[in-house]
Amino acid sequence: MGFAFPFGSLAGSVSSYDFATPTKEIQWLGSVFTGIIFCAIVYRLTAIFSSMLFTGYGKLSSAQKIEWNNRGFSTIHALFASFTSFYLLILSDIFNKDSQEELIVNRSSTFSNSVLGISIGYFLTDLAMILWHFPALGGLEYVLHHGLSMFSIIQSLLSGQAQIYILMVLFSESTTPFVNLRWHLDIAGLKGSKLYIWNGIALFFGWLIARIILFMFFFIHMWTHFDEVREIYPLGFYSLLVVPPVLAMMNVFWFWKIAKGLVKTISKAKHSK
């Protein structure tokens, strides 16, 4: 059965098997607004602390300062999402095979719902900034990535289904701090530093693990639990078959660019010695 929910027409397509209650709806909306407020606060704090701690910050252009601050809350969300996803997937017993009789695709908790809600708030804020300053903060590939991410997370939050797979994808945000640090070092004129090289190496292996190997495990897990995956409501089921492969192809494309950049950086470093 469907349910009414303030997220709009999407909710009418989501089968909830009485998952939603007024209390949960308030919690979900509260989590989304928490994510938005969190981004606004971190954006402002990034500007304040950067102006105090980095002399070069004041010399940046207005556009560069906006992106610098934007990457500040992007980094904090990435740390939040990766640590909470790791806890829910590995350390907690929510998705432990023998912890409960509920199908693994139907498992969720108040904490996992809050994590998804906060991430929706982040993606909404970041997407709004990307569109407002388009294409300065990212091109169409970022719009596609954020759009698909929000579409999937909202469905999972409203239905309480497939959260194990959403959290796997959220864990891949663990590579974002390395991406942002590379940008910060570049804009600060430290592209030739050892930190830039080591960060590039960390980004390469981090991306390989979190966005290539993890996605391979993702698809293997889906295949081995396909009898449970088929129990997901229709829109969620077909989204699970379409969205992750699209994200995986984007990850492979970006990994190829990261690998090329790393080889180029290391080659320059060797020639400069």
Short mmCIF file of C-alpha atoms in Angstrom, two decimals, residues 168-175 202-221 244-259:
data_model
loop_
_atom_site.label_atom_id
_atom_site.label_comp_id
_atom_site.label_asym_id
_atom_site.label_seq_id
_atom_site.Cartn_x
_atom_site.Cartn_y
_atom_site.Cartn_z
CA MET A 168 27.27 0.72 0.76
CA VAL A 169 27.11 3.50 -1.81
CA LEU A 170 27.26 6.18 0.90
CA PHE A 171 30.46 4.60 2.22
CA SER A 172 32.06 5.39 -1.14
CA GLU A 173 31.90 9.04 -0.06
CA SER A 174 35.05 8.22 1.95
CA THR A 175 37.09 9.19 -1.13
CA ALA A 202 45.81 7.71 -1.25
CA LEU A 203 43.02 8.86 -3.59
CA PHE A 204 43.96 6.22 -6.17
CA PHE A 205 43.88 3.31 -3.70
CA GLY A 206 40.93 4.74 -1.78
CA TRP A 207 38.92 5.04 -4.99
CA LEU A 208 39.96 1.54 -6.05
CA ILE A 209 38.69 0.08 -2.77
CA ALA A 210 35.62 2.24 -2.06
CA ARG A 211 34.29 2.84 -5.56
CA ILE A 212 35.53 -0.08 -7.67
CA ILE A 213 36.00 -3.15 -5.47
CA LEU A 214 33.12 -2.20 -3.15
CA PHE A 215 30.78 -1.84 -6.12
CA MET A 216 31.86 -5.27 -7.33
CA PHE A 217 30.94 -6.65 -3.89
CA PHE A 218 27.69 -4.66 -4.11
CA PHE A 219 26.65 -6.43 -7.32
CA ILE A 220 27.77 -9.84 -6.03
CA HIS A 221 25.73 -9.31 -2.85
CA PRO A 244 24.07 1.53 -9.27
CA PRO A 245 25.39 0.43 -12.69
CA VAL A 246 25.23 4.06 -13.88
CA LEU A 247 27.12 5.23 -10.78
CA ALA A 248 29.61 2.37 -11.24
CA MET A 249 30.34 3.47 -14.82
CA MET A 250 30.86 7.04 -13.63
CA ASN A 251 33.23 5.76 -10.94
CA VAL A 252 35.25 3.79 -13.50
CA PHE A 253 35.49 6.86 -15.75
CA TRP A 254 36.67 9.06 -12.86
CA PHE A 255 39.09 6.34 -11.72
CA TRP A 256 40.66 6.34 -15.17
CA LYS A 257 41.12 10.13 -14.92
CA ILE A 258 42.57 9.80 -11.38
CA ALA A 259 45.03 7.15 -12.56
#
